[in-house]
């Protein structure tokens, strides 16, 4: 089964419980935050172990920020994840997700349900449903490090 929903999200999408229009996240800031969150998850034993156990081969495209993020399990000793902000990877993603930066920011703060965002057309995904059911729960382990980072260093990106 392919879980593809047509249409791209808009910057004016609303998050769960979020009454004001969400704003886009500047591309440089989004990339920096994503990189730091992945580093934080890598050093957190619980997060990295659980994400690695799902063995994600995931491609996330933040459409309005022109960011492509590829994530996969690492084969290097002492590392559990590997990621690149380009398509120069030696793996093929099994799940692809497209969303705008406002939706990504809300999702990573636990304020946006990915399933609802897909149903509303704010997020597009491509891949089989079984893969999504394996990867997406594991990716929720990025939420707490993301929230912490936003609260401590990027408070202007915090959403209700």
PDB file of N, CA and C in Angstrom, residues 73-152:
ATOM      1  N   UNK A  73      20.447   4.093   9.501  1.00  0.00           N
ATOM      2  CA  UNK A  73      21.281   3.579  10.588  1.00  0.00           C
ATOM      3  C   UNK A  73      22.748   3.661  10.188  1.00  0.00           C
ATOM      4  N   UNK A  74      23.604   3.897  11.163  1.00  0.00           N
ATOM      5  CA  UNK A  74      25.038   3.984  10.891  1.00  0.00           C
ATOM      6  C   UNK A  74      25.674   2.608  10.960  1.00  0.00           C
ATOM      7  N   UNK A  75      26.703   2.426  10.181  1.00  0.00           N
ATOM      8  CA  UNK A  75      27.472   1.193  10.228  1.00  0.00           C
ATOM      9  C   UNK A  75      28.819   1.418  10.900  1.00  0.00           C
ATOM     10  N   UNK A  76      29.078   2.664  11.351  1.00  0.00           N
ATOM     11  CA  UNK A  76      30.337   2.989  12.014  1.00  0.00           C
ATOM     12  C   UNK A  76      30.252   2.638  13.497  1.00  0.00           C
ATOM     13  N   UNK A  77      31.323   2.104  14.057  1.00  0.00           N
ATOM     14  CA  UNK A  77      31.337   1.809  15.495  1.00  0.00           C
ATOM     15  C   UNK A  77      31.137   3.098  16.304  1.00  0.00           C
ATOM     16  N   UNK A  78      30.332   2.998  17.345  1.00  0.00           N
ATOM     17  CA  UNK A  78      30.104   4.141  18.210  1.00  0.00           C
ATOM     18  C   UNK A  78      29.051   5.116  17.704  1.00  0.00           C
ATOM     19  N   UNK A  79      28.517   4.874  16.531  1.00  0.00           N
ATOM     20  CA  UNK A  79      27.462   5.724  15.978  1.00  0.00           C
ATOM     21  C   UNK A  79      26.233   4.857  15.727  1.00  0.00           C
ATOM     22  N   UNK A  80      25.051   5.440  15.921  1.00  0.00           N
ATOM     23  CA  UNK A  80      23.836   4.683  15.657  1.00  0.00           C
ATOM     24  C   UNK A  80      23.087   5.203  14.439  1.00  0.00           C
ATOM     25  N   UNK A  81      23.274   6.480  14.131  1.00  0.00           N
ATOM     26  CA  UNK A  81      22.588   7.093  13.000  1.00  0.00           C
ATOM     27  C   UNK A  81      23.575   7.772  12.074  1.00  0.00           C
ATOM     28  N   UNK A  82      23.162   7.905  10.838  1.00  0.00           N
ATOM     29  CA  UNK A  82      23.909   8.741   9.885  1.00  0.00           C
ATOM     30  C   UNK A  82      22.878   9.555   9.135  1.00  0.00           C
ATOM     31  N   UNK A  83      23.273  10.750   8.772  1.00  0.00           N
ATOM     32  CA  UNK A  83      22.360  11.630   8.049  1.00  0.00           C
ATOM     33  C   UNK A  83      23.147  12.574   7.171  1.00  0.00           C
ATOM     34  N   UNK A  84      22.465  13.027   6.145  1.00  0.00           N
ATOM     35  CA  UNK A  84      23.044  13.998   5.206  1.00  0.00           C
ATOM     36  C   UNK A  84      21.949  14.956   4.777  1.00  0.00           C
ATOM     37  N   UNK A  85      22.365  16.190   4.561  1.00  0.00           N
ATOM     38  CA  UNK A  85      21.451  17.214   4.075  1.00  0.00           C
ATOM     39  C   UNK A  85      21.573  17.361   2.562  1.00  0.00           C
ATOM     40  N   UNK A  86      21.680  16.253   1.882  1.00  0.00           N
ATOM     41  CA  UNK A  86      21.703  16.229   0.419  1.00  0.00           C
ATOM     42  C   UNK A  86      21.335  14.819  -0.019  1.00  0.00           C
ATOM     43  N   UNK A  87      21.359  14.587  -1.309  1.00  0.00           N
ATOM     44  CA  UNK A  87      20.992  13.264  -1.820  1.00  0.00           C
ATOM     45  C   UNK A  87      22.197  12.412  -2.186  1.00  0.00           C
ATOM     46  N   UNK A  88      23.373  12.792  -1.730  1.00  0.00           N
ATOM     47  CA  UNK A  88      24.570  12.013  -2.007  1.00  0.00           C
ATOM     48  C   UNK A  88      24.724  10.930  -0.941  1.00  0.00           C
ATOM     49  N   UNK A  89      23.822   9.975  -0.966  1.00  0.00           N
ATOM     50  CA  UNK A  89      23.809   8.897   0.012  1.00  0.00           C
ATOM     51  C   UNK A  89      23.924   7.561  -0.712  1.00  0.00           C
ATOM     52  N   UNK A  90      24.415   6.565   0.003  1.00  0.00           N
ATOM     53  CA  UNK A  90      24.569   5.240  -0.592  1.00  0.00           C
ATOM     54  C   UNK A  90      23.443   4.294  -0.181  1.00  0.00           C
ATOM     55  N   UNK A  91      22.298   4.881   0.158  1.00  0.00           N
ATOM     56  CA  UNK A  91      21.115   4.089   0.477  1.00  0.00           C
ATOM     57  C   UNK A  91      19.910   4.710  -0.209  1.00  0.00           C
ATOM     58  N   UNK A  92      18.934   3.878  -0.423  1.00  0.00           N
ATOM     59  CA  UNK A  92      17.678   4.327  -1.024  1.00  0.00           C
ATOM     60  C   UNK A  92      16.652   4.465   0.096  1.00  0.00           C
ATOM     61  N   UNK A  93      16.024   5.627   0.238  1.00  0.00           N
ATOM     62  CA  UNK A  93      15.018   5.769   1.301  1.00  0.00           C
ATOM     63  C   UNK A  93      13.821   4.853   1.048  1.00  0.00           C
ATOM     64  N   UNK A  94      13.280   4.312   2.116  1.00  0.00           N
ATOM     65  CA  UNK A  94      12.085   3.471   2.018  1.00  0.00           C
ATOM     66  C   UNK A  94      10.819   4.270   2.284  1.00  0.00           C
ATOM     67  N   UNK A  95      11.003   5.458   2.877  1.00  0.00           N
ATOM     68  CA  UNK A  95       9.881   6.349   3.134  1.00  0.00           C
ATOM     69  C   UNK A  95      10.336   7.770   2.833  1.00  0.00           C
ATOM     70  N   UNK A  96       9.507   8.497   2.102  1.00  0.00           N
ATOM     71  CA  UNK A  96       9.778   9.896   1.776  1.00  0.00           C
ATOM     72  C   UNK A  96       8.642  10.739   2.335  1.00  0.00           C
ATOM     73  N   UNK A  97       9.018  11.867   2.929  1.00  0.00           N
ATOM     74  CA  UNK A  97       8.017  12.771   3.496  1.00  0.00           C
ATOM     75  C   UNK A  97       8.334  14.191   3.030  1.00  0.00           C
ATOM     76  N   UNK A  98       7.281  14.906   2.581  1.00  0.00           N
ATOM     77  CA  UNK A  98       7.412  16.302   2.174  1.00  0.00           C
ATOM     78  C   UNK A  98       6.511  17.138   3.060  1.00  0.00           C
ATOM     79  N   UNK A  99       7.036  18.236   3.602  1.00  0.00           N
ATOM     80  CA  UNK A  99       6.223  19.172   4.384  1.00  0.00           C
ATOM     81  C   UNK A  99       6.912  20.525   4.391  1.00  0.00           C
ATOM     82  N   UNK A 100       6.157  21.577   4.725  1.00  0.00           N
ATOM     83  CA  UNK A 100       6.776  22.893   4.834  1.00  0.00           C
ATOM     84  C   UNK A 100       7.416  23.031   6.221  1.00  0.00           C
ATOM     85  N   UNK A 101       8.189  24.081   6.404  1.00  0.00           N
ATOM     86  CA  UNK A 101       8.945  24.257   7.644  1.00  0.00           C
ATOM     87  C   UNK A 101       8.042  24.499   8.849  1.00  0.00           C
ATOM     88  N   UNK A 102       6.922  25.184   8.664  1.00  0.00           N
ATOM     89  CA  UNK A 102       6.006  25.427   9.781  1.00  0.00           C
ATOM     90  C   UNK A 102       5.417  24.105  10.271  1.00  0.00           C
ATOM     91  N   UNK A 103       5.037  23.230   9.356  1.00  0.00           N
ATOM     92  CA  UNK A 103       4.497  21.921   9.724  1.00  0.00           C
ATOM     93  C   UNK A 103       5.574  21.068  10.384  1.00  0.00           C
ATOM     94  N   UNK A 104       6.780  21.075   9.825  1.00  0.00           N
ATOM     95  CA  UNK A 104       7.885  20.309  10.415  1.00  0.00           C
ATOM     96  C   UNK A 104       8.165  20.782  11.835  1.00  0.00           C
ATOM     97  N   UNK A 105       8.172  22.088  12.038  1.00  0.00           N
ATOM     98  CA  UNK A 105       8.423  22.651  13.364  1.00  0.00           C
ATOM     99  C   UNK A 105       7.338  22.208  14.351  1.00  0.00           C
ATOM    100  N   UNK A 106       6.078  22.264  13.945  1.00  0.00           N
ATOM    101  CA  UNK A 106       4.989  21.834  14.826  1.00  0.00           C
ATOM    102  C   UNK A 106       5.071  20.326  15.101  1.00  0.00           C
ATOM    103  N   UNK A 107       5.323  19.534  14.067  1.00  0.00           N
ATOM    104  CA  UNK A 107       5.431  18.080  14.234  1.00  0.00           C
ATOM    105  C   UNK A 107       6.551  17.724  15.210  1.00  0.00           C
ATOM    106  N   UNK A 108       7.717  18.333  15.029  1.00  0.00           N
ATOM    107  CA  UNK A 108       8.863  18.006  15.871  1.00  0.00           C
ATOM    108  C   UNK A 108       8.732  18.530  17.297  1.00  0.00           C
ATOM    109  N   UNK A 109       7.765  19.417  17.520  1.00  0.00           N
ATOM    110  CA  UNK A 109       7.473  19.843  18.892  1.00  0.00           C
ATOM    111  C   UNK A 109       6.317  19.050  19.488  1.00  0.00           C
ATOM    112  N   UNK A 110       5.817  18.076  18.728  1.00  0.00           N
ATOM    113  CA  UNK A 110       4.718  17.252  19.208  1.00  0.00           C
ATOM    114  C   UNK A 110       3.377  17.960  19.142  1.00  0.00           C
ATOM    115  N   UNK A 111       3.288  19.007  18.332  1.00  0.00           N
ATOM    116  CA  UNK A 111       2.066  19.803  18.241  1.00  0.00           C
ATOM    117  C   UNK A 111       1.271  19.537  16.968  1.00  0.00           C
ATOM    118  N   UNK A 112       1.757  18.636  16.138  1.00  0.00           N
ATOM    119  CA  UNK A 112       1.089  18.317  14.871  1.00  0.00           C
ATOM    120  C   UNK A 112       1.108  16.808  14.707  1.00  0.00           C
ATOM    121  N   UNK A 113      -0.043  16.225  14.484  1.00  0.00           N
ATOM    122  CA  UNK A 113      -0.133  14.802  14.183  1.00  0.00           C
ATOM    123  C   UNK A 113       0.209  14.617  12.714  1.00  0.00           C
ATOM    124  N   UNK A 114       1.182  13.774  12.446  1.00  0.00           N
ATOM    125  CA  UNK A 114       1.560  13.531  11.056  1.00  0.00           C
ATOM    126  C   UNK A 114       0.412  12.913  10.278  1.00  0.00           C
ATOM    127  N   UNK A 115      -0.342  12.022  10.900  1.00  0.00           N
ATOM    128  CA  UNK A 115      -1.473  11.393  10.215  1.00  0.00           C
ATOM    129  C   UNK A 115      -2.524  12.428   9.826  1.00  0.00           C
ATOM    130  N   UNK A 116      -2.827  13.337  10.729  1.00  0.00           N
ATOM    131  CA  UNK A 116      -3.812  14.379  10.427  1.00  0.00           C
ATOM    132  C   UNK A 116      -3.265  15.336   9.374  1.00  0.00           C
ATOM    133  N   UNK A 117      -1.988  15.684   9.477  1.00  0.00           N
ATOM    134  CA  UNK A 117      -1.382  16.577   8.490  1.00  0.00           C
ATOM    135  C   UNK A 117      -1.398  15.947   7.100  1.00  0.00           C
ATOM    136  N   UNK A 118      -1.199  14.634   7.018  1.00  0.00           N
ATOM    137  CA  UNK A 118      -1.283  13.937   5.729  1.00  0.00           C
ATOM    138  C   UNK A 118      -2.723  13.999   5.212  1.00  0.00           C
ATOM    139  N   UNK A 119      -3.674  13.712   6.094  1.00  0.00           N
ATOM    140  CA  UNK A 119      -5.089  13.732   5.690  1.00  0.00           C
ATOM    141  C   UNK A 119      -5.512  15.116   5.210  1.00  0.00           C
ATOM    142  N   UNK A 120      -4.980  16.163   5.802  1.00  0.00           N
ATOM    143  CA  UNK A 120      -5.317  17.532   5.414  1.00  0.00           C
ATOM    144  C   UNK A 120      -4.539  18.019   4.194  1.00  0.00           C
ATOM    145  N   UNK A 121      -3.584  17.238   3.742  1.00  0.00           N
ATOM    146  CA  UNK A 121      -2.786  17.621   2.581  1.00  0.00           C
ATOM    147  C   UNK A 121      -1.628  18.541   2.915  1.00  0.00           C
ATOM    148  N   UNK A 122      -1.281  18.669   4.201  1.00  0.00           N
ATOM    149  CA  UNK A 122      -0.155  19.505   4.602  1.00  0.00           C
ATOM    150  C   UNK A 122       1.161  18.751   4.525  1.00  0.00           C
ATOM    151  N   UNK A 123       1.073  17.435   4.497  1.00  0.00           N
ATOM    152  CA  UNK A 123       2.248  16.568   4.397  1.00  0.00           C
ATOM    153  C   UNK A 123       1.955  15.538   3.323  1.00  0.00           C
ATOM    154  N   UNK A 124       2.949  15.272   2.500  1.00  0.00           N
ATOM    155  CA  UNK A 124       2.855  14.186   1.527  1.00  0.00           C
ATOM    156  C   UNK A 124       3.840  13.117   1.952  1.00  0.00           C
ATOM    157  N   UNK A 125       3.474  11.877   1.726  1.00  0.00           N
ATOM    158  CA  UNK A 125       4.390  10.783   2.019  1.00  0.00           C
ATOM    159  C   UNK A 125       4.333   9.775   0.896  1.00  0.00           C
ATOM    160  N   UNK A 126       5.425   9.050   0.756  1.00  0.00           N
ATOM    161  CA  UNK A 126       5.510   8.026  -0.273  1.00  0.00           C
ATOM    162  C   UNK A 126       6.283   6.855   0.306  1.00  0.00           C
ATOM    163  N   UNK A 127       5.710   5.703   0.238  1.00  0.00           N
ATOM    164  CA  UNK A 127       6.308   4.489   0.766  1.00  0.00           C
ATOM    165  C   UNK A 127       5.191   3.566   1.199  1.00  0.00           C
ATOM    166  N   UNK A 128       5.524   2.340   1.517  1.00  0.00           N
ATOM    167  CA  UNK A 128       4.451   1.438   1.923  1.00  0.00           C
ATOM    168  C   UNK A 128       4.048   1.697   3.372  1.00  0.00           C
ATOM    169  N   UNK A 129       2.815   1.368   3.683  1.00  0.00           N
ATOM    170  CA  UNK A 129       2.250   1.656   5.001  1.00  0.00           C
ATOM    171  C   UNK A 129       3.005   0.929   6.116  1.00  0.00           C
ATOM    172  N   UNK A 130       3.450  -0.276   5.873  1.00  0.00           N
ATOM    173  CA  UNK A 130       4.187  -1.034   6.886  1.00  0.00           C
ATOM    174  C   UNK A 130       5.474  -0.313   7.284  1.00  0.00           C
ATOM    175  N   UNK A 131       6.165   0.244   6.310  1.00  0.00           N
ATOM    176  CA  UNK A 131       7.385   0.999   6.585  1.00  0.00           C
ATOM    177  C   UNK A 131       7.063   2.236   7.416  1.00  0.00           C
ATOM    178  N   UNK A 132       6.014   2.954   7.045  1.00  0.00           N
ATOM    179  CA  UNK A 132       5.614   4.147   7.800  1.00  0.00           C
ATOM    180  C   UNK A 132       5.269   3.781   9.239  1.00  0.00           C
ATOM    181  N   UNK A 133       4.560   2.664   9.428  1.00  0.00           N
ATOM    182  CA  UNK A 133       4.180   2.251  10.777  1.00  0.00           C
ATOM    183  C   UNK A 133       5.393   1.859  11.618  1.00  0.00           C
ATOM    184  N   UNK A 134       6.482   1.481  10.996  1.00  0.00           N
ATOM    185  CA  UNK A 134       7.707   1.153  11.704  1.00  0.00           C
ATOM    186  C   UNK A 134       8.538   2.406  11.991  1.00  0.00           C
ATOM    187  N   UNK A 135       8.709   3.265  10.986  1.00  0.00           N
ATOM    188  CA  UNK A 135       9.605   4.420  11.116  1.00  0.00           C
ATOM    189  C   UNK A 135       9.021   5.555  11.944  1.00  0.00           C
ATOM    190  N   UNK A 136       7.784   5.919  11.689  1.00  0.00           N
ATOM    191  CA  UNK A 136       7.236   7.136  12.297  1.00  0.00           C
ATOM    192  C   UNK A 136       7.159   7.093  13.823  1.00  0.00           C
ATOM    193  N   UNK A 137       6.778   5.979  14.436  1.00  0.00           N
ATOM    194  CA  UNK A 137       6.835   5.971  15.908  1.00  0.00           C
ATOM    195  C   UNK A 137       8.260   6.163  16.440  1.00  0.00           C
ATOM    196  N   UNK A 138       9.244   5.614  15.761  1.00  0.00           N
ATOM    197  CA  UNK A 138      10.629   5.779  16.192  1.00  0.00           C
ATOM    198  C   UNK A 138      11.081   7.229  16.051  1.00  0.00           C
ATOM    199  N   UNK A 139      10.607   7.912  15.028  1.00  0.00           N
ATOM    200  CA  UNK A 139      11.009   9.308  14.815  1.00  0.00           C
ATOM    201  C   UNK A 139      10.436  10.217  15.898  1.00  0.00           C
ATOM    202  N   UNK A 140       9.424   9.756  16.622  1.00  0.00           N
ATOM    203  CA  UNK A 140       8.878  10.546  17.729  1.00  0.00           C
ATOM    204  C   UNK A 140       9.925  10.758  18.823  1.00  0.00           C
ATOM    205  N   UNK A 141      10.983   9.936  18.835  1.00  0.00           N
ATOM    206  CA  UNK A 141      12.039  10.110  19.827  1.00  0.00           C
ATOM    207  C   UNK A 141      12.908  11.337  19.534  1.00  0.00           C
ATOM    208  N   UNK A 142      12.656  12.013  18.434  1.00  0.00           N
ATOM    209  CA  UNK A 142      13.338  13.285  18.154  1.00  0.00           C
ATOM    210  C   UNK A 142      12.591  14.458  18.787  1.00  0.00           C
ATOM    211  N   UNK A 143      11.352  14.232  19.200  1.00  0.00           N
ATOM    212  CA  UNK A 143      10.519  15.334  19.690  1.00  0.00           C
ATOM    213  C   UNK A 143      11.076  15.949  20.967  1.00  0.00           C
ATOM    214  N   UNK A 144      11.419  15.149  21.951  1.00  0.00           N
ATOM    215  CA  UNK A 144      11.906  15.730  23.212  1.00  0.00           C
ATOM    216  C   UNK A 144      13.219  16.495  23.022  1.00  0.00           C
ATOM    217  N   UNK A 145      14.212  15.940  22.302  1.00  0.00           N
ATOM    218  CA  UNK A 145      15.422  16.743  22.065  1.00  0.00           C
ATOM    219  C   UNK A 145      15.120  18.025  21.273  1.00  0.00           C
ATOM    220  N   UNK A 146      14.172  17.945  20.325  1.00  0.00           N
ATOM    221  CA  UNK A 146      13.797  19.126  19.540  1.00  0.00           C
ATOM    222  C   UNK A 146      13.151  20.174  20.440  1.00  0.00           C
ATOM    223  N   UNK A 147      12.193  19.758  21.266  1.00  0.00           N
ATOM    224  CA  UNK A 147      11.534  20.695  22.193  1.00  0.00           C
ATOM    225  C   UNK A 147      12.548  21.364  23.109  1.00  0.00           C
ATOM    226  N   UNK A 148      13.448  20.566  23.670  1.00  0.00           N
ATOM    227  CA  UNK A 148      14.462  21.091  24.581  1.00  0.00           C
ATOM    228  C   UNK A 148      15.334  22.132  23.876  1.00  0.00           C
ATOM    229  N   UNK A 149      15.762  21.808  22.675  1.00  0.00           N
ATOM    230  CA  UNK A 149      16.602  22.734  21.916  1.00  0.00           C
ATOM    231  C   UNK A 149      15.850  24.022  21.586  1.00  0.00           C
ATOM    232  N   UNK A 150      14.605  23.904  21.183  1.00  0.00           N
ATOM    233  CA  UNK A 150      13.798  25.082  20.865  1.00  0.00           C
ATOM    234  C   UNK A 150      13.630  25.948  22.115  1.00  0.00           C
ATOM    235  N   UNK A 151      13.293  25.312  23.226  1.00  0.00           N
ATOM    236  CA  UNK A 151      13.079  26.038  24.479  1.00  0.00           C
ATOM    237  C   UNK A 151      14.355  26.763  24.927  1.00  0.00           C
ATOM    238  N   UNK A 152      15.506  26.091  24.802  1.00  0.00           N
ATOM    239  CA  UNK A 152      16.763  26.649  25.308  1.00  0.00           C
ATOM    240  C   UNK A 152      17.427  27.640  24.360  1.00  0.00           C
TER     241      UNK A 152
END
